[in-house]
PDB file of C-alpha atoms in Angstrom:
ATOM      1  CA  ASP A 802       2.325  10.857  10.260  1.00  0.00           C
ATOM      2  CA  ALA A 803       3.687   8.766  13.132  1.00  0.00           C
ATOM      3  CA  LYS A 804       7.001   6.999  12.736  1.00  0.00           C
ATOM      4  CA  THR A 805       6.360   3.332  13.419  1.00  0.00           C
ATOM      5  CA  THR A 806       8.784   0.684  14.643  1.00  0.00           C
ATOM      6  CA  GLN A 807       8.287  -3.022  14.013  1.00  0.00           C
ATOM      7  CA  PRO A 808      10.516  -6.046  14.519  1.00  0.00           C
ATOM      8  CA  PRO A 809      12.017  -7.050  11.159  1.00  0.00           C
ATOM      9  CA  SER A 810      10.959 -10.682  11.438  1.00  0.00           C
ATOM     10  CA  MET A 811       8.930 -13.120  13.523  1.00  0.00           C
ATOM     11  CA  ASP A 812       8.116 -16.812  13.450  1.00  0.00           C
ATOM     12  CA  CYS A 813       4.844 -18.424  14.447  1.00  0.00           C
ATOM     13  CA  ALA A 814       3.712 -22.042  14.586  1.00  0.00           C
ATOM     14  CA  GLU A 815       0.797 -22.971  12.376  1.00  0.00           C
ATOM     15  CA  GLY A 816      -2.477 -22.922  14.312  1.00  0.00           C
ATOM     16  CA  ARG A 817      -1.124 -20.669  17.016  1.00  0.00           C
ATOM     17  CA  ALA A 818      -1.902 -16.998  17.496  1.00  0.00           C
ATOM     18  CA  ALA A 819       0.504 -14.573  15.847  1.00  0.00           C
ATOM     19  CA  ASN A 820       0.957 -11.351  17.808  1.00  0.00           C
ATOM     20  CA  LEU A 821       2.683  -8.632  15.813  1.00  0.00           C
ATOM     21  CA  PRO A 822       3.758  -5.550  17.776  1.00  0.00           C
ATOM     22  CA  CYS A 823       4.119  -1.983  16.548  1.00  0.00           C
ATOM     23  CA  ASN A 824       5.396   1.091  18.341  1.00  0.00           C
ATOM     24  CA  HIS A 825       4.041   4.474  17.230  1.00  0.00           C
ATOM     25  CA  SER A 826       5.017   6.758  20.107  1.00  0.00           C
ATOM     26  CA  THR A 827       4.722   9.943  17.980  1.00  0.00           C
ATOM     27  CA  ILE A 828       1.166   9.263  16.849  1.00  0.00           C
ATOM     28  CA  SER A 829      -1.152  12.261  16.935  1.00  0.00           C
ATOM     29  CA  GLY A 830      -4.687  12.286  18.262  1.00  0.00           C
ATOM     30  CA  ASN A 831      -6.376  12.192  14.859  1.00  0.00           C
ATOM     31  CA  GLU A 832      -4.140   9.563  13.333  1.00  0.00           C
ATOM     32  CA  TYR A 833      -5.516   6.126  12.572  1.00  0.00           C
ATOM     33  CA  VAL A 834      -3.393   3.002  13.005  1.00  0.00           C
ATOM     34  CA  TYR A 835      -3.464   0.844   9.885  1.00  0.00           C
ATOM     35  CA  TRP A 836      -2.233  -2.671   9.215  1.00  0.00           C
ATOM     36  CA  TYR A 837      -1.614  -4.058   5.752  1.00  0.00           C
ATOM     37  CA  ARG A 838       0.171  -7.199   4.637  1.00  0.00           C
ATOM     38  CA  GLN A 839       1.928  -8.154   1.455  1.00  0.00           C
ATOM     39  CA  ILE A 840       2.283 -11.686   0.253  1.00  0.00           C
ATOM     40  CA  HIS A 841       5.114 -12.312  -2.180  1.00  0.00           C
ATOM     41  CA  SER A 842       4.483 -10.915  -5.679  1.00  0.00           C
ATOM     42  CA  GLN A 843       1.124  -9.416  -4.742  1.00  0.00           C
ATOM     43  CA  GLY A 844      -0.038  -5.920  -3.895  1.00  0.00           C
ATOM     44  CA  PRO A 845      -0.549  -4.957  -0.239  1.00  0.00           C
ATOM     45  CA  GLN A 846      -3.780  -6.174   1.338  1.00  0.00           C
ATOM     46  CA  TYR A 847      -5.750  -4.168   3.884  1.00  0.00           C
ATOM     47  CA  ILE A 848      -6.179  -5.987   7.189  1.00  0.00           C
ATOM     48  CA  ILE A 849      -7.624  -3.640   9.788  1.00  0.00           C
ATOM     49  CA  HIS A 850      -7.446  -0.116  11.173  1.00  0.00           C
ATOM     50  CA  GLY A 851      -8.503   1.733  14.310  1.00  0.00           C
ATOM     51  CA  LEU A 852      -8.287   5.035  16.125  1.00  0.00           C
ATOM     52  CA  LYS A 853      -8.673   4.435  19.843  1.00  0.00           C
ATOM     53  CA  ASN A 854     -10.744   1.359  20.450  1.00  0.00           C
ATOM     54  CA  ASN A 855      -9.789  -2.241  19.840  1.00  0.00           C
ATOM     55  CA  GLU A 856     -11.102  -3.578  16.560  1.00  0.00           C
ATOM     56  CA  THR A 857     -11.881  -7.052  15.237  1.00  0.00           C
ATOM     57  CA  ASN A 858     -12.839  -8.294  11.816  1.00  0.00           C
ATOM     58  CA  GLU A 859     -12.813 -11.586   9.972  1.00  0.00           C
ATOM     59  CA  MET A 860      -9.069 -11.407   9.433  1.00  0.00           C
ATOM     60  CA  ALA A 861      -7.596 -10.155  12.677  1.00  0.00           C
ATOM     61  CA  SER A 862      -7.880  -8.199  15.898  1.00  0.00           C
ATOM     62  CA  LEU A 863      -6.197  -4.882  16.623  1.00  0.00           C
ATOM     63  CA  ILE A 864      -5.328  -3.980  20.183  1.00  0.00           C
ATOM     64  CA  ILE A 865      -4.343  -0.334  20.714  1.00  0.00           C
ATOM     65  CA  THR A 866      -2.904   0.684  24.087  1.00  0.00           C
ATOM     66  CA  GLU A 867      -4.747   3.336  26.051  1.00  0.00           C
ATOM     67  CA  ASP A 868      -1.985   5.888  25.445  1.00  0.00           C
ATOM     68  CA  ARG A 869      -2.017   4.935  21.736  1.00  0.00           C
ATOM     69  CA  LYS A 870       1.760   4.645  21.658  1.00  0.00           C
ATOM     70  CA  SER A 871       1.686   1.041  20.530  1.00  0.00           C
ATOM     71  CA  SER A 872      -0.566  -1.587  19.053  1.00  0.00           C
ATOM     72  CA  THR A 873      -0.647  -5.322  18.438  1.00  0.00           C
ATOM     73  CA  LEU A 874      -2.101  -7.136  15.466  1.00  0.00           C
ATOM     74  CA  ILE A 875      -3.409 -10.572  16.378  1.00  0.00           C
ATOM     75  CA  LEU A 876      -3.967 -13.349  13.858  1.00  0.00           C
ATOM     76  CA  PRO A 877      -5.834 -15.802  16.082  1.00  0.00           C
ATOM     77  CA  HIS A 878      -5.043 -19.038  14.265  1.00  0.00           C
ATOM     78  CA  ALA A 879      -2.147 -18.508  11.885  1.00  0.00           C
ATOM     79  CA  THR A 880      -1.992 -20.601   8.731  1.00  0.00           C
ATOM     80  CA  LEU A 881       0.822 -21.078   6.235  1.00  0.00           C
ATOM     81  CA  ARG A 882      -0.982 -18.622   3.936  1.00  0.00           C
ATOM     82  CA  ASP A 883      -0.491 -15.896   6.532  1.00  0.00           C
ATOM     83  CA  THR A 884       3.241 -15.873   5.771  1.00  0.00           C
ATOM     84  CA  ALA A 885       3.789 -12.316   4.546  1.00  0.00           C
ATOM     85  CA  VAL A 886       5.287  -8.920   5.350  1.00  0.00           C
ATOM     86  CA  TYR A 887       3.038  -7.025   7.758  1.00  0.00           C
ATOM     87  CA  TYR A 888       3.086  -3.214   7.737  1.00  0.00           C
ATOM     88  CA  CYS A 889       1.886  -0.984  10.577  1.00  0.00           C
ATOM     89  CA  MET A 890       1.283   2.659   9.647  1.00  0.00           C
ATOM     90  CA  GLY A 891      -0.254   5.822  10.962  1.00  0.00           C
ATOM     91  CA  LEU A 892      -2.478   7.904   8.726  1.00  0.00           C
ATOM     92  CA  SER A 893      -4.200  11.219   9.223  1.00  0.00           C
ATOM     93  CA  ALA A 894      -6.290  13.350   6.891  1.00  0.00           C
ATOM     94  CA  GLY A 895      -4.229  15.110   4.256  1.00  0.00           C
ATOM     95  CA  ASN A 896      -1.409  12.601   4.319  1.00  0.00           C
ATOM     96  CA  MET A 897      -0.494   9.489   2.399  1.00  0.00           C
ATOM     97  CA  LEU A 898      -0.158   5.915   3.566  1.00  0.00           C
ATOM     98  CA  THR A 899       3.594   5.559   4.173  1.00  0.00           C
ATOM     99  CA  PHE A 900       5.045   2.061   4.292  1.00  0.00           C
ATOM    100  CA  GLY A 901       8.115   1.266   6.384  1.00  0.00           C
ATOM    101  CA  GLY A 902      10.082  -1.940   6.498  1.00  0.00           C
ATOM    102  CA  GLY A 903       7.366  -4.048   8.091  1.00  0.00           C
ATOM    103  CA  THR A 904       7.628  -7.392   9.905  1.00  0.00           C
ATOM    104  CA  ARG A 905       8.302 -10.517   7.888  1.00  0.00           C
ATOM    105  CA  LEU A 906       6.098 -13.177   9.496  1.00  0.00           C
ATOM    106  CA  MET A 907       6.998 -16.773   8.812  1.00  0.00           C
ATOM    107  CA  VAL A 908       4.335 -19.315   9.759  1.00  0.00           C
ATOM    108  CA  LYS A 909       5.902 -22.725  10.183  1.00  0.00           C
ATOM    109  CA  PRO A 910       4.183 -26.125  10.141  1.00  0.00           C
TER     110      PRO A 910
ATOM    111  CA  ASP B1381     -16.312  -6.266  -7.001  1.00  0.00           C
ATOM    112  CA  THR B1382     -13.637  -7.294  -9.476  1.00  0.00           C
ATOM    113  CA  GLY B1383     -10.828  -5.579  -7.599  1.00  0.00           C
ATOM    114  CA  VAL B1384      -8.163  -3.221  -8.893  1.00  0.00           C
ATOM    115  CA  SER B1385      -6.799  -4.331 -12.246  1.00  0.00           C
ATOM    116  CA  GLN B1386      -3.369  -3.398 -13.583  1.00  0.00           C
ATOM    117  CA  ASN B1387      -1.965  -4.013 -17.044  1.00  0.00           C
ATOM    118  CA  PRO B1388       0.429  -5.209 -18.172  1.00  0.00           C
ATOM    119  CA  ARG B1389       1.535  -7.528 -15.400  1.00  0.00           C
ATOM    120  CA  HIS B1390       5.115  -7.441 -16.618  1.00  0.00           C
ATOM    121  CA  LYS B1391       6.963  -5.029 -18.907  1.00  0.00           C
ATOM    122  CA  ILE B1392      10.507  -5.328 -20.199  1.00  0.00           C
ATOM    123  CA  THR B1393      11.897  -2.357 -22.055  1.00  0.00           C
ATOM    124  CA  LYS B1394      15.192  -0.941 -23.202  1.00  0.00           C
ATOM    125  CA  ARG B1395      16.688   2.118 -21.600  1.00  0.00           C
ATOM    126  CA  GLY B1396      15.438   5.291 -23.248  1.00  0.00           C
ATOM    127  CA  GLN B1397      12.088   3.878 -24.330  1.00  0.00           C
ATOM    128  CA  ASN B1398       8.743   5.164 -23.112  1.00  0.00           C
ATOM    129  CA  VAL B1399       6.335   2.910 -21.242  1.00  0.00           C
ATOM    130  CA  THR B1400       2.722   3.300 -20.153  1.00  0.00           C
ATOM    131  CA  PHE B1401       0.872   1.356 -17.485  1.00  0.00           C
ATOM    132  CA  ARG B1402      -2.864   1.213 -16.954  1.00  0.00           C
ATOM    133  CA  CYS B1403      -4.882   0.898 -13.771  1.00  0.00           C
ATOM    134  CA  ASP B1404      -8.608   0.168 -13.581  1.00  0.00           C
ATOM    135  CA  PRO B1405      -9.821   0.919 -10.057  1.00  0.00           C
ATOM    136  CA  ILE B1406     -12.838  -0.535  -8.317  1.00  0.00           C
ATOM    137  CA  SER B1407     -15.730   1.094 -10.140  1.00  0.00           C
ATOM    138  CA  GLU B1408     -17.285   3.207  -7.409  1.00  0.00           C
ATOM    139  CA  HIS B1409     -13.981   4.399  -5.954  1.00  0.00           C
ATOM    140  CA  ASN B1410     -13.246   8.105  -6.298  1.00  0.00           C
ATOM    141  CA  ARG B1411      -9.616   8.043  -5.173  1.00  0.00           C
ATOM    142  CA  LEU B1412      -6.693   6.500  -6.966  1.00  0.00           C
ATOM    143  CA  TYR B1413      -3.074   6.180  -5.886  1.00  0.00           C
ATOM    144  CA  TRP B1414       0.160   5.133  -7.562  1.00  0.00           C
ATOM    145  CA  TYR B1415       3.000   3.619  -5.558  1.00  0.00           C
ATOM    146  CA  ARG B1416       6.388   2.220  -6.541  1.00  0.00           C
ATOM    147  CA  GLN B1417       8.145  -0.661  -4.820  1.00  0.00           C
ATOM    148  CA  THR B1418      11.713  -1.879  -5.245  1.00  0.00           C
ATOM    149  CA  LEU B1419      12.966  -5.240  -4.074  1.00  0.00           C
ATOM    150  CA  GLY B1420      13.072  -5.567  -0.286  1.00  0.00           C
ATOM    151  CA  GLN B1421      11.481  -2.186   0.364  1.00  0.00           C
ATOM    152  CA  GLY B1422       7.980  -1.097   1.272  1.00  0.00           C
ATOM    153  CA  PRO B1423       5.888   0.702  -1.360  1.00  0.00           C
ATOM    154  CA  GLU B1424       6.601   4.434  -1.864  1.00  0.00           C
ATOM    155  CA  PHE B1425       3.867   6.944  -2.688  1.00  0.00           C
ATOM    156  CA  LEU B1426       4.062   8.557  -6.134  1.00  0.00           C
ATOM    157  CA  THR B1427       0.826  10.396  -6.838  1.00  0.00           C
ATOM    158  CA  TYR B1428      -2.858  10.671  -5.892  1.00  0.00           C
ATOM    159  CA  PHE B1429      -6.072  11.495  -7.742  1.00  0.00           C
ATOM    160  CA  GLN B1430      -9.451  12.407  -6.405  1.00  0.00           C
ATOM    161  CA  ASN B1431     -11.808  11.808  -9.296  1.00  0.00           C
ATOM    162  CA  GLU B1432      -9.998  13.286 -12.312  1.00  0.00           C
ATOM    163  CA  ALA B1433      -7.922  15.806 -10.361  1.00  0.00           C
ATOM    164  CA  GLN B1434      -4.317  14.998  -9.560  1.00  0.00           C
ATOM    165  CA  LEU B1435      -4.028  16.447  -6.076  1.00  0.00           C
ATOM    166  CA  GLU B1436      -0.623  15.352  -4.883  1.00  0.00           C
ATOM    167  CA  LYS B1437       2.694  14.274  -6.341  1.00  0.00           C
ATOM    168  CA  SER B1438       5.704  12.952  -4.511  1.00  0.00           C
ATOM    169  CA  ARG B1439       9.140  14.464  -4.965  1.00  0.00           C
ATOM    170  CA  LEU B1440      10.043  10.993  -6.215  1.00  0.00           C
ATOM    171  CA  LEU B1441       7.999  11.698  -9.334  1.00  0.00           C
ATOM    172  CA  SER B1442      10.495  13.221 -11.745  1.00  0.00           C
ATOM    173  CA  ASP B1443       9.525  15.171 -14.872  1.00  0.00           C
ATOM    174  CA  ARG B1444       9.816  11.936 -16.858  1.00  0.00           C
ATOM    175  CA  PHE B1445       6.785  10.561 -15.040  1.00  0.00           C
ATOM    176  CA  SER B1446       3.255  11.656 -15.851  1.00  0.00           C
ATOM    177  CA  ALA B1447      -0.065  10.295 -14.679  1.00  0.00           C
ATOM    178  CA  GLU B1448      -3.594  10.925 -15.857  1.00  0.00           C
ATOM    179  CA  ARG B1449      -7.044   9.894 -14.834  1.00  0.00           C
ATOM    180  CA  PRO B1450      -9.409  11.114 -17.544  1.00  0.00           C
ATOM    181  CA  LYS B1451     -13.063  11.208 -16.521  1.00  0.00           C
ATOM    182  CA  GLY B1452     -12.148   9.948 -13.082  1.00  0.00           C
ATOM    183  CA  SER B1453     -12.158   6.333 -14.144  1.00  0.00           C
ATOM    184  CA  PHE B1454      -9.041   4.397 -15.211  1.00  0.00           C
ATOM    185  CA  SER B1455      -5.583   5.896 -14.817  1.00  0.00           C
ATOM    186  CA  THR B1456      -2.381   5.716 -16.803  1.00  0.00           C
ATOM    187  CA  LEU B1457       1.182   6.192 -15.625  1.00  0.00           C
ATOM    188  CA  GLU B1458       3.729   7.003 -18.302  1.00  0.00           C
ATOM    189  CA  ILE B1459       7.482   6.969 -17.914  1.00  0.00           C
ATOM    190  CA  GLN B1460       9.451   8.700 -20.648  1.00  0.00           C
ATOM    191  CA  ARG B1461      13.082   7.943 -21.493  1.00  0.00           C
ATOM    192  CA  THR B1462      13.238   5.065 -19.023  1.00  0.00           C
ATOM    193  CA  GLU B1463      16.360   4.534 -16.936  1.00  0.00           C
ATOM    194  CA  GLN B1464      17.578   1.380 -15.236  1.00  0.00           C
ATOM    195  CA  GLY B1465      16.713   2.949 -11.888  1.00  0.00           C
ATOM    196  CA  ASP B1466      13.065   2.948 -12.921  1.00  0.00           C
ATOM    197  CA  SER B1467      12.991  -0.840 -12.637  1.00  0.00           C
ATOM    198  CA  ALA B1468      10.443  -1.568  -9.935  1.00  0.00           C
ATOM    199  CA  MET B1469       6.934  -2.802  -9.228  1.00  0.00           C
ATOM    200  CA  TYR B1470       4.370  -0.082  -9.918  1.00  0.00           C
ATOM    201  CA  LEU B1471       1.295  -0.471  -7.745  1.00  0.00           C
ATOM    202  CA  CYS B1472      -2.083   1.152  -8.126  1.00  0.00           C
ATOM    203  CA  ALA B1473      -4.627   1.443  -5.317  1.00  0.00           C
ATOM    204  CA  SER B1474      -8.129   2.858  -5.073  1.00  0.00           C
ATOM    205  CA  SER B1475     -10.466   3.845  -2.270  1.00  0.00           C
ATOM    206  CA  TRP B1476     -13.749   5.559  -1.624  1.00  0.00           C
ATOM    207  CA  GLY B1477     -14.610   8.068   1.000  1.00  0.00           C
ATOM    208  CA  SER B1478     -15.164  11.670   1.803  1.00  0.00           C
ATOM    209  CA  SER B1479     -12.796  11.980   4.741  1.00  0.00           C
ATOM    210  CA  ARG B1480      -9.118  11.319   4.267  1.00  0.00           C
ATOM    211  CA  GLY B1481      -7.395   9.319   6.935  1.00  0.00           C
ATOM    212  CA  ASN B1482     -10.250   6.864   7.468  1.00  0.00           C
ATOM    213  CA  GLU B1483     -10.259   4.857   4.263  1.00  0.00           C
ATOM    214  CA  LYS B1484      -9.260   1.419   3.067  1.00  0.00           C
ATOM    215  CA  LEU B1485      -6.940   1.263   0.094  1.00  0.00           C
ATOM    216  CA  PHE B1486      -7.371  -1.669  -2.253  1.00  0.00           C
ATOM    217  CA  PHE B1487      -4.233  -2.482  -4.219  1.00  0.00           C
ATOM    218  CA  GLY B1488      -3.802  -4.153  -7.569  1.00  0.00           C
ATOM    219  CA  SER B1489      -1.178  -6.813  -8.230  1.00  0.00           C
ATOM    220  CA  GLY B1490       1.139  -4.301  -9.824  1.00  0.00           C
ATOM    221  CA  THR B1491       3.124  -3.953 -13.033  1.00  0.00           C
ATOM    222  CA  GLN B1492       6.705  -5.208 -12.796  1.00  0.00           C
ATOM    223  CA  LEU B1493       8.963  -3.012 -14.956  1.00  0.00           C
ATOM    224  CA  SER B1494      12.421  -4.142 -15.980  1.00  0.00           C
ATOM    225  CA  VAL B1495      14.602  -1.643 -17.827  1.00  0.00           C
ATOM    226  CA  LEU B1496      17.526  -3.262 -19.629  1.00  0.00           C
TER     227      LEU B1496
END
């Protein structure tokens, strides 16, 4: 699976868009990019995943660069409840979801 | 959809004792995973079941750890002769799908183990 690199922490103002970057330069062609988040004392929560195309759901948007070496998770209107650790991971068939250090997002009023 | 349920929520035990955790996955999910998480770290994969078959185990899973998923429904994770280093949050996740790599894992809230 791809090794991913994320900034250890980010701040965002409440109501603004939070843009969380992830580098995955070693990603292979059949590897999906996954984003999960973990709020304190809870299990990780699935947010979104994609292969090549940009994806959007009720929680977030995922923008994957054309060369697939990086992606950005966008929370369009961050709230205080979005304060969490956000994990970006690559996953291909036959492998396990492998969590790194993630980005600690702090949404401030 | 009642989500993934884990019991107990917290467990305190003395070193050397055996402990068992239970995970009830989402009912139609055929895959079940166990992860372990220590403070400040991301979750680490322990083992994986597809239906009742245990298909993969991490090198992290020592001989003191055993997991079962009888009848492909709930799963148990047992730790024998607990050590202080076993103190962690034990997370269970389940998913459904036929192709690996394109699946959403749903996690429970975990069992927090403290070994004194």
